[in-house]
XYZ file of C-alpha atoms in Angstrom:
565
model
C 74.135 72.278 108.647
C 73.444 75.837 107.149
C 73.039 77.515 110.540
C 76.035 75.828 112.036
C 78.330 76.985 109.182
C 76.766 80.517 109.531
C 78.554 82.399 112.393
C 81.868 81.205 110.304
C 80.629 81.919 107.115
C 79.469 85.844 108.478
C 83.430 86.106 109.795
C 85.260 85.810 106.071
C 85.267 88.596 103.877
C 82.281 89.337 102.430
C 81.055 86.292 104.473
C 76.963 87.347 104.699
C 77.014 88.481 101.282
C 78.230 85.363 100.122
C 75.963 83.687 102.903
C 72.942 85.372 101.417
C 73.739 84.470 97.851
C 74.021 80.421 99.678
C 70.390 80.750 101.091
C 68.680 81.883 97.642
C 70.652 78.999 95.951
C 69.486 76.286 98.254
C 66.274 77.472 98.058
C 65.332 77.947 94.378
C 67.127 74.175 94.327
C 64.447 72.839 96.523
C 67.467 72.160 99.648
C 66.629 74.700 101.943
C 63.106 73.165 103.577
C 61.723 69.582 103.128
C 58.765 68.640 100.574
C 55.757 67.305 101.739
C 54.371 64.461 100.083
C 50.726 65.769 100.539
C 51.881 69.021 98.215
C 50.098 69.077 94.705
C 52.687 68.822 92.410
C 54.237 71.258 90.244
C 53.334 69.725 87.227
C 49.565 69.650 88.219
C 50.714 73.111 88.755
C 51.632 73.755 85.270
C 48.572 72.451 83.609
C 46.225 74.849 85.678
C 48.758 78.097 84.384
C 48.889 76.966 81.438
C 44.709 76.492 81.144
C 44.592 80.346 82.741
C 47.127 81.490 80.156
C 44.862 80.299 77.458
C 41.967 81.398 78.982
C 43.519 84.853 79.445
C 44.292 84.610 75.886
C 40.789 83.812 75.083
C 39.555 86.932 76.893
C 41.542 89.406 75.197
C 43.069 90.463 78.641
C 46.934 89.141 77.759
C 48.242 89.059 74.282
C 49.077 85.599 72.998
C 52.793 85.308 72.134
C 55.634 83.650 70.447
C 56.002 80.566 71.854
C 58.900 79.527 74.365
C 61.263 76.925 72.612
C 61.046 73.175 74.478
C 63.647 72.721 77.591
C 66.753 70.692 76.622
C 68.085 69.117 79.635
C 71.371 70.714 79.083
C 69.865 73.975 80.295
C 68.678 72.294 83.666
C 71.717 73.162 85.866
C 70.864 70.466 88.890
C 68.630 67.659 90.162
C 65.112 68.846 90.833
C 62.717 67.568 94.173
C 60.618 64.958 92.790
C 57.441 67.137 92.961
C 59.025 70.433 91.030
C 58.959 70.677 87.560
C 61.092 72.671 84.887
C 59.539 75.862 83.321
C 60.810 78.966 81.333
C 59.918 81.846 82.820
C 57.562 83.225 80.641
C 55.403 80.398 80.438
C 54.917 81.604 84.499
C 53.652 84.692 84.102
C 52.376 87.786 81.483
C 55.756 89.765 81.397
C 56.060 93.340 79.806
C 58.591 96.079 79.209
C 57.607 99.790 79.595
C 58.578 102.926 78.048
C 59.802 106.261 77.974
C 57.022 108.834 77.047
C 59.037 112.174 75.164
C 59.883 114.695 77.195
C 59.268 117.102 74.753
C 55.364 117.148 75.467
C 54.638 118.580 78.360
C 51.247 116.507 78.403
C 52.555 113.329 78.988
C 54.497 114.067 83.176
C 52.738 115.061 86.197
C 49.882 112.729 85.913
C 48.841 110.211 89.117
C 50.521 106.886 87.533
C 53.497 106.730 89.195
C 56.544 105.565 86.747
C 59.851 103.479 88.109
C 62.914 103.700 86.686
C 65.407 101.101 87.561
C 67.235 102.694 90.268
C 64.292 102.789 92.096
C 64.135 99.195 92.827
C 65.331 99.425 96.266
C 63.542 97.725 98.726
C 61.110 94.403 98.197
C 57.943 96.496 98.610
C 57.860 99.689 96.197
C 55.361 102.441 96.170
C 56.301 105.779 95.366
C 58.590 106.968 92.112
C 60.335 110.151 91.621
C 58.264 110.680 88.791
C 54.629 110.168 87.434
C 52.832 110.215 84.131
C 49.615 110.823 82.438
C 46.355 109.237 81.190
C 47.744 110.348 77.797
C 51.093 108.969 78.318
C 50.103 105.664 78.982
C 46.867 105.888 75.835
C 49.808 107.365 72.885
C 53.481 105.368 74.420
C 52.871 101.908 74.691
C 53.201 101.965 78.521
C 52.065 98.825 80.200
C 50.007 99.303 82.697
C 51.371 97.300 85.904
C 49.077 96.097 89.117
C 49.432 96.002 92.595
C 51.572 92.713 93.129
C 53.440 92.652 89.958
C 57.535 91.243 90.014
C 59.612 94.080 88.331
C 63.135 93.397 87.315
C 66.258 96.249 85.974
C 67.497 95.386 82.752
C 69.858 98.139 82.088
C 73.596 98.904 83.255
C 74.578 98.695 86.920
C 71.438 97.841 87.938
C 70.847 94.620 86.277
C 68.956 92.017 88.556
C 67.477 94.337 91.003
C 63.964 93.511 91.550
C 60.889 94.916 93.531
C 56.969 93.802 94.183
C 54.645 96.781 93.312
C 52.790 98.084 95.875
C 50.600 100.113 93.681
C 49.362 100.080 90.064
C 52.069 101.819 88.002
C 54.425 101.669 85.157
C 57.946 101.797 84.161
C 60.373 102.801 81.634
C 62.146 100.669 79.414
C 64.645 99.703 81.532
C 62.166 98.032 83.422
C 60.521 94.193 82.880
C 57.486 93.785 84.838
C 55.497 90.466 85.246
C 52.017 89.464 86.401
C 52.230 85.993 87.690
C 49.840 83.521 86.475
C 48.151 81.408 89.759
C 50.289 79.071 90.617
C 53.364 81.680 91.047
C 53.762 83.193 94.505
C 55.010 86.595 93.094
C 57.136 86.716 96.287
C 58.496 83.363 95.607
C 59.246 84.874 91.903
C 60.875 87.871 93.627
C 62.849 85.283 95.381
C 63.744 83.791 92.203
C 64.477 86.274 90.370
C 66.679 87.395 92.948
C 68.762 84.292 92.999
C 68.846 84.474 89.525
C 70.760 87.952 89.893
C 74.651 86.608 88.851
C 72.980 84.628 85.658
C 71.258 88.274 84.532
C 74.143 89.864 85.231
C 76.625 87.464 83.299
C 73.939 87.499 80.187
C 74.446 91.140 80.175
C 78.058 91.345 80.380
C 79.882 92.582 77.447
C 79.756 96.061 75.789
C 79.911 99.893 77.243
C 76.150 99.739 78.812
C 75.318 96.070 79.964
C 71.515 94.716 79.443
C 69.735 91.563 79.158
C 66.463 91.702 76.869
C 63.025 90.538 77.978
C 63.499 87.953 75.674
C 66.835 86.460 77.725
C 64.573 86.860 80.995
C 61.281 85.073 79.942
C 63.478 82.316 78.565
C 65.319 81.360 81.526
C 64.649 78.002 82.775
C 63.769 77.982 86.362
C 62.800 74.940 88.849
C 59.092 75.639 89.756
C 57.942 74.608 93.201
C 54.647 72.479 94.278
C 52.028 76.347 95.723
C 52.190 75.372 99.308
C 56.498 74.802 99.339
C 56.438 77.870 97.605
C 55.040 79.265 100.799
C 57.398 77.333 103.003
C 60.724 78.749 101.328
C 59.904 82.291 101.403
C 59.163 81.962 105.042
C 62.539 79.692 105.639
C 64.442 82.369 103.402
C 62.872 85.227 105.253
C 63.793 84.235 108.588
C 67.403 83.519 107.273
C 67.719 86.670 105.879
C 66.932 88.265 109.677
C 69.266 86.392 110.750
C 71.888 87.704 108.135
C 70.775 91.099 108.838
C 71.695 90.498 112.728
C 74.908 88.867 111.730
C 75.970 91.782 109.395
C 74.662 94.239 112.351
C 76.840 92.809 114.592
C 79.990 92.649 112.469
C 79.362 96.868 111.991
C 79.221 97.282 115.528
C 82.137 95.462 116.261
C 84.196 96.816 113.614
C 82.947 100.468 115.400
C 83.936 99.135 118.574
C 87.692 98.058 117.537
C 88.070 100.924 115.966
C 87.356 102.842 118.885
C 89.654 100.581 120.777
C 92.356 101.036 118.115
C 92.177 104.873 118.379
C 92.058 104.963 122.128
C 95.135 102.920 122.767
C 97.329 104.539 119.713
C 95.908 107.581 120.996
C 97.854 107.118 124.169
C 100.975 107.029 122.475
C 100.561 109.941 120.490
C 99.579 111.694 123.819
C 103.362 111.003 125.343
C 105.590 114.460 125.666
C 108.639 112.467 126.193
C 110.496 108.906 124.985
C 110.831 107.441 128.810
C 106.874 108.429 128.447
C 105.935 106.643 125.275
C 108.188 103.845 125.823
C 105.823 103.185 128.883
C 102.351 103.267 127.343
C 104.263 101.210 124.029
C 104.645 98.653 126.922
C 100.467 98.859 127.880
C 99.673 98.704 123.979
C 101.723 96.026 122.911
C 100.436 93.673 125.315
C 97.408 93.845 123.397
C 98.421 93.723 120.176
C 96.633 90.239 119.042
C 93.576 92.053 119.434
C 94.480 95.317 118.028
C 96.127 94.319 114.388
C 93.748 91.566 113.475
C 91.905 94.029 110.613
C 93.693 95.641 107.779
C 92.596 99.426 109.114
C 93.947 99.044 112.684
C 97.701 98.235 110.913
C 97.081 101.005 108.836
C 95.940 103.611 111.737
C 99.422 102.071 113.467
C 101.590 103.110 110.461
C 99.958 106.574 111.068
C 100.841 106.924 114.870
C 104.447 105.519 114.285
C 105.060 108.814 111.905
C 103.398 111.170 114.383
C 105.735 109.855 116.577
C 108.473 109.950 114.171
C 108.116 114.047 113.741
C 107.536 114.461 116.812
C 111.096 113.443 118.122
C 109.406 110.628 120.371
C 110.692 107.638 117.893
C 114.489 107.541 118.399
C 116.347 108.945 121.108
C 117.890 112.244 121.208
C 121.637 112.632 121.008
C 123.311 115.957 123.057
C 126.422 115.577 120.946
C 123.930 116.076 117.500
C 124.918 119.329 115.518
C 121.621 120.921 116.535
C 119.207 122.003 114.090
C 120.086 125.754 114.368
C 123.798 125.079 112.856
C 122.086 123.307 110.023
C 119.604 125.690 109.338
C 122.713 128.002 109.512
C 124.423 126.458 106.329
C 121.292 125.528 104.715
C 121.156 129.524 104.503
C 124.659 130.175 103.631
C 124.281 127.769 100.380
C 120.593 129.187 99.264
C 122.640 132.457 99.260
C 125.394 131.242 97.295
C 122.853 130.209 94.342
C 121.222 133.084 94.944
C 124.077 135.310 93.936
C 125.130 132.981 91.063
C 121.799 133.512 89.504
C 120.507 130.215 89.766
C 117.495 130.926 91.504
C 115.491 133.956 92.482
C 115.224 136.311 95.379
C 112.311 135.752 96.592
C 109.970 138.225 99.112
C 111.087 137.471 103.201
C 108.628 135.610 104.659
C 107.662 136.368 108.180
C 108.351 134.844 111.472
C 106.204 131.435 112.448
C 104.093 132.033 115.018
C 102.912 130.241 117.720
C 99.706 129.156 116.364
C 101.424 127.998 113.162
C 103.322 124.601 115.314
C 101.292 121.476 116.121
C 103.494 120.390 118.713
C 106.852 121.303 120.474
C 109.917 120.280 119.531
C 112.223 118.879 121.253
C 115.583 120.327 122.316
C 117.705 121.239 119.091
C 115.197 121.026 116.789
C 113.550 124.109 115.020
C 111.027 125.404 113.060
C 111.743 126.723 109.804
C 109.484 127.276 106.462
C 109.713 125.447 103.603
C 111.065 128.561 101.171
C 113.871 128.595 103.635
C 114.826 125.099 103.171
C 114.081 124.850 99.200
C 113.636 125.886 95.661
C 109.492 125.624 95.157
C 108.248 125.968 91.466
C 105.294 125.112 89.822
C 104.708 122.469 87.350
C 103.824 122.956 83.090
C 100.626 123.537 82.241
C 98.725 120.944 79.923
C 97.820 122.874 76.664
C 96.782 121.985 72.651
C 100.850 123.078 71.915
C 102.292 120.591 74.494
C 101.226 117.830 72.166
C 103.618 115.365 71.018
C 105.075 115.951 67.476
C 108.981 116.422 67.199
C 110.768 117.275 70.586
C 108.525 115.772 73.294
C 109.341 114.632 76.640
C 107.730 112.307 79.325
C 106.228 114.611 82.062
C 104.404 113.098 85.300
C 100.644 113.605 86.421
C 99.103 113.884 89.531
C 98.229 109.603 89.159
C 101.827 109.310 88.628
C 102.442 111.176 92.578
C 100.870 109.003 95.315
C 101.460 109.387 98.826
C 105.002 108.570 99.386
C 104.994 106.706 96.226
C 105.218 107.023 92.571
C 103.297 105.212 89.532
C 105.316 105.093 86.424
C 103.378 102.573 84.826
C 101.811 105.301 82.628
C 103.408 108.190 81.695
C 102.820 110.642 78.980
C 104.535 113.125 77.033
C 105.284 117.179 76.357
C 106.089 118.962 73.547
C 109.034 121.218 74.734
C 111.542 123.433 73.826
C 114.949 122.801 75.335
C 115.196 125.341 77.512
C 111.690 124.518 79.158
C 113.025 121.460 79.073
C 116.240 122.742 81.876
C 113.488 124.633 83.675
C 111.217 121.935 84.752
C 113.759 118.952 84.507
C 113.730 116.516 87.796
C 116.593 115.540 89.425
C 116.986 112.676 92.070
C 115.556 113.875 95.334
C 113.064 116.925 93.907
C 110.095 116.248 96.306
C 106.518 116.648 94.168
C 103.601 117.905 96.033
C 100.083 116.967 94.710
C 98.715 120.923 94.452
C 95.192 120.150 93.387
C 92.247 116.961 93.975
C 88.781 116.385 94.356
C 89.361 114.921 98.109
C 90.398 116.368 101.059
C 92.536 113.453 101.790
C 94.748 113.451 98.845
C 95.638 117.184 99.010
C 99.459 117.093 99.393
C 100.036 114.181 99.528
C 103.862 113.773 97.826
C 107.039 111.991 97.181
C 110.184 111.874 96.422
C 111.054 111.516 92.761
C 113.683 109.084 92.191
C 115.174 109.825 88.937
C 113.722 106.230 87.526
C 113.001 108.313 83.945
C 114.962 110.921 82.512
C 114.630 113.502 81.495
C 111.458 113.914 82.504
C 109.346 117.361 83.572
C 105.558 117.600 85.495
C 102.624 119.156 85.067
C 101.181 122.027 86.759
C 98.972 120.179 89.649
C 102.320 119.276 90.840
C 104.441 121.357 92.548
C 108.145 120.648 92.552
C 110.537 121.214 95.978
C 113.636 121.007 96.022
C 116.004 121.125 98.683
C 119.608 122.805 99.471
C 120.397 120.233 101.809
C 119.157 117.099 99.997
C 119.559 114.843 102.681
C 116.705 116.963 104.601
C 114.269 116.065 101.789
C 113.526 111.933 103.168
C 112.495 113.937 106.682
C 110.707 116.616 105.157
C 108.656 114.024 103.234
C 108.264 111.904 106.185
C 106.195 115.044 107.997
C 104.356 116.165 105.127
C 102.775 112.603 104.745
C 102.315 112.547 108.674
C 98.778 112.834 110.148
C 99.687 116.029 111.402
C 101.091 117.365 108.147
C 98.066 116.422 105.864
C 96.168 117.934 108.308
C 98.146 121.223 107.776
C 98.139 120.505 104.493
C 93.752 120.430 104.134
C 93.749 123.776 106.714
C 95.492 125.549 103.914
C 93.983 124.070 100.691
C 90.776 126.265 99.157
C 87.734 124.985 97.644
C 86.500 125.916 94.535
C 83.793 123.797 93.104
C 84.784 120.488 95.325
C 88.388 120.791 94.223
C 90.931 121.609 96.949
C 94.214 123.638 95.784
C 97.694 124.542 97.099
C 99.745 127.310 95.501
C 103.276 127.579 95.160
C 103.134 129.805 97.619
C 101.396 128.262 100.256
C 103.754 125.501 100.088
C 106.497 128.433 100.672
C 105.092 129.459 103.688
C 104.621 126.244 104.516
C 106.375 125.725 108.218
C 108.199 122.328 108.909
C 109.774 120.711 112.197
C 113.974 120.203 111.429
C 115.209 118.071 113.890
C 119.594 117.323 113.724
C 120.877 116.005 110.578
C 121.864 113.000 112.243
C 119.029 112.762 114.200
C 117.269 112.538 110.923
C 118.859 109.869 109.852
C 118.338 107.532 112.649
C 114.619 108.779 112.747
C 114.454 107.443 108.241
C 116.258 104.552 109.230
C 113.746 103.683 112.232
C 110.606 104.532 110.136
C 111.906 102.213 107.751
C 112.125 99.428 109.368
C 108.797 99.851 111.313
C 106.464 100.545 108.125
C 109.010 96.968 106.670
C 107.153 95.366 109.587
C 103.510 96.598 109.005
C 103.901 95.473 105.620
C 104.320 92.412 106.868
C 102.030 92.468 109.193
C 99.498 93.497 106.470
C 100.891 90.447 103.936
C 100.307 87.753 107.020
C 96.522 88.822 107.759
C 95.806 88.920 103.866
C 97.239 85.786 103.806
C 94.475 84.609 106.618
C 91.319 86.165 105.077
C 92.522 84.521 101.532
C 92.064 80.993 104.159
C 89.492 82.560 105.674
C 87.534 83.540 102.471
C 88.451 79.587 100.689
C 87.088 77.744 103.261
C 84.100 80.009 103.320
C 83.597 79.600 99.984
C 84.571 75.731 99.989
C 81.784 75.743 102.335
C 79.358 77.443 99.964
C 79.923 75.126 97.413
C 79.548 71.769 99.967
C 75.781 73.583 100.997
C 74.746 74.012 97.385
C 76.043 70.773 95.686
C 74.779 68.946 98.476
């Protein structure tokens, strides 16, 4: 039944983790291979580990410790196999914590004993650490001294749960729990187990700014303990399952690489078109394969992308010859930034020179220009966060860079400037101000901006903003439209500079910033298109969500039929 549910199970979200998690369950609960009859039971088992433990005891070579409180059947979460038996875990095994020697004496690092830290549970089979300590370490720091074939388990933070078989004698810190099982315990079975046990360590350790679970929680875990020879027989069963997971989740990477490539050579023919007639053509080829193309969230999102190429590119909406052309615009977009330029409103700024060639992604087509941003707008830096912009008498809410996303805004949080009232009329928004993102630790999110909508006010930003704002406000929904555009963040990560990982714009960079104008009219029909076409890739997004949420119930209905069964 498993293997029959797996090829649906690997196709939900997260399917072959959540398949994985399945085959541990059924096999710590005795479901995944059949018992044998002829097995030696495990509570035969149990009396031979517990006669070593006491002999082990008796020899001085494992100390004797508290002992384990009896099992009350309201800790044994499901119906055993006939032939297993219920044990805490450290009545399975001699389990110790290690240490961390100081690192103040020099004597105690560079020895031969290698020494794991919990992120270095990585793999099953573990054999080399980053670090190693001394003879004299392990004498003066209670270090326990760990064997080849010992079951280690994290304790500590994000690492809880991971596990690892040593493949040489070593120790750990005290993040660490190692254990030498008694005979009887498969210590790959244990790693098995253990592993299984994973979401119960992690829930016990839940709670507080660094999670952990003690060695105490650990060794007192009840666990279902298997007849030797099934023990066998499940890690086998799991360990070919687990290949097959592997080839499952292999598979789902390479197709995921392959649709993408598909994805990006189809939309890649649109994007190629030089004319409408063109692209209306190859629109034709693509759509007829659209079932296949915008079944995965990323291949709607890389088709939102093309549409606005297309969109500032002229190739989305038809051209008009009776539009005002952009020129004429341009021409009283000019006449006005001299007007407020006499009236003292704003500065006169340096000329800026011509755009060359090598400046322009693409052409343009007829009646549409190319004009820089300091032509078109008013560009001004943000307020800068200091110990005097607190909030005590006269303070105002001013946005972030969290508050700016890429053609939308968060107000969910906003904080507050101290400000006097005419910084207040410097840096006050107004309905339509564009706001740039000017500085971020990723390449992607440089520039990214949008249109403030006058939602609070007043309200001012802060200096990793930058604030544009137009003569002609009803060139601003375009002007956004490109600068969010593949093309435009492109342009946008060309002219950021790194210093220490973090990319920055200046105010004037985003001056000399150069930016297609198409018609004014044409620019409305081009909003209005875009519009509607990112309406319908919502949708489109809403209706597959919609079918992995199915996708990911039944898988996990399934999950649930396989391990109650």
């Amino acid at each position: 039944m498993l293997l029959l549910n797996m090829e649906l199970l690997a196709t939900a979200p997260g399917g072959v983790a959540k398949l994985r998690e399945l085959i541990l369950t059924l096999a710590v609960q005795g479901k995944l291979v059949p018992q044998d009859p002829a097995d030696e039971p495990a509570s035969r088992l149990l009396q031979k580990i517990r006669a070593e433990k006491d002999r082990l005891i008796e020899e001085k070579k494992i100390r004797r410790s508290k002992p384990l409180d009896p099992i009350d059947e309201s800790e044994c979460g499901f119906e055993l196999p006939s032939s297993w038996a219920w044990e805490r875990l450290g009545n399975l095994g001699d389990w110790g914590a290690g240490a961390t020697p100081s690192r103040s004496n020099s004597n105690y690092y560079g020895g031969n004993i290698p020494w794991f830290k919990s992120g270095e549970l990585t793999s099953d089979f573990i054999a080399e650490s980053e670090e190693t300590v001394t003879d004299a370490a392990l004498r003066d720091c209670s270090l326990r001294l760990n064997q080849v074939g010992d079951v280690l388990i994290a304790m500590y933070g994000a690492t809880i749960g991971k596990t690892a078989i040593l493949s040489v004698v070593a120790t750990t810190n005290q993040a660490v729990c190692a254990c030498t099982p008694f005979e009887g315990l498969s210590n790959t079975y244990l790693l098995l187990l253990l592993k299984a046990l994973k979401p119960y360590f992690i829930g016990l350790g839940a709670g507080g700014a660094q999670p952990n679970i003690s060695r105490e929680k650990v060794v007192a875990t009840v666990v279902g303990l298997p007849p030797l020879a099934e023990q066998s027989r499940v890690v086998t069963r799991v360990e070919a399952l687990m290949r097959l997971c592997d080839a499952l989740e292999a598979k789902s990477q390479l197709e995921a690489a392959q649709h993408a490539q598909l994805v990006s050579t189809l939309l890649g023919t649109l994007t190629a078109s030089t004319t409408p007639e063109e692209l209306a053509e190859n629109w034709q080829r693509v759509a007829q394969h659209f079932d296949l193309l915008l079944d995965r969230p990323e291949a709607i999102d890389a088709l939102e992308q093309t549409l606005l190429q297309l969109a500032v590119r002229g190739l989305l909406v038809p051209q008009d010859p009776t539009d005002e052309p952009a020129s004429a615009l341009l021409q009283k977009i000019r006449a006005e930034k001299d007007r407020l330029i006499a009236t003292g409103q704003i500065k006169q700024g340096k000329p800026l020179p011509p755009i060359t060639d090598e400046e322009k992604p693409f052409e343009l087509p007829v009646g549409w220009e190319w004009v820089r941003i300091n032509d078109l707008a008013e560009v001004q830096g943000g307020i800068q966060k200091t110990q005097l912009r607190t909030p005590v008498k006269q303070h105002f809410p001013y946005l972030r860079v969290a508050n700016v996303q890429r053609d939308a805004l968060r107000l969910e949080e906003i904080e507050r400037f101290e400000l006097t009232m005419e910084e207040l009329e410097r840096w006050r928004l107004i309905a339509g101000d564009l706001l740039i993102v000017e500085g971020n630790g990723s390449a992607e999110e440089i520039g990214r901006c949008a249109v403030w909508t006058g939602a609070i006010d007043p309200c001012v930003y802060q200096n990793h903003l930058i604030r544009v704002r137009c003569f002609q406000q009803d060139c601003m929904a375009f002007i956004k439209l490109f600068l969010n555009a593949p093309s435009g963040a492109e342009e946008m990560k060309r002219l950021a500079i790194t210093t220490s990982g973090l990319y920055n714009l200046s105010v004037g960079k985003i001056r000399n910033y150069a930016v297609p104008m198409a018609p004014l009219a044409e620019q409305a029909r081009i909003v209005t298109r875009v519009t509607a076409l990112r309406r319908l890739c919502a949708d489109l997004r809403q209706r597959l969500t919609e079918r992995q949420s199915v996708q990911a119930r039944l898988a996990e209905a399934l999950v649930q039929q396989q391990a109650c069964a």
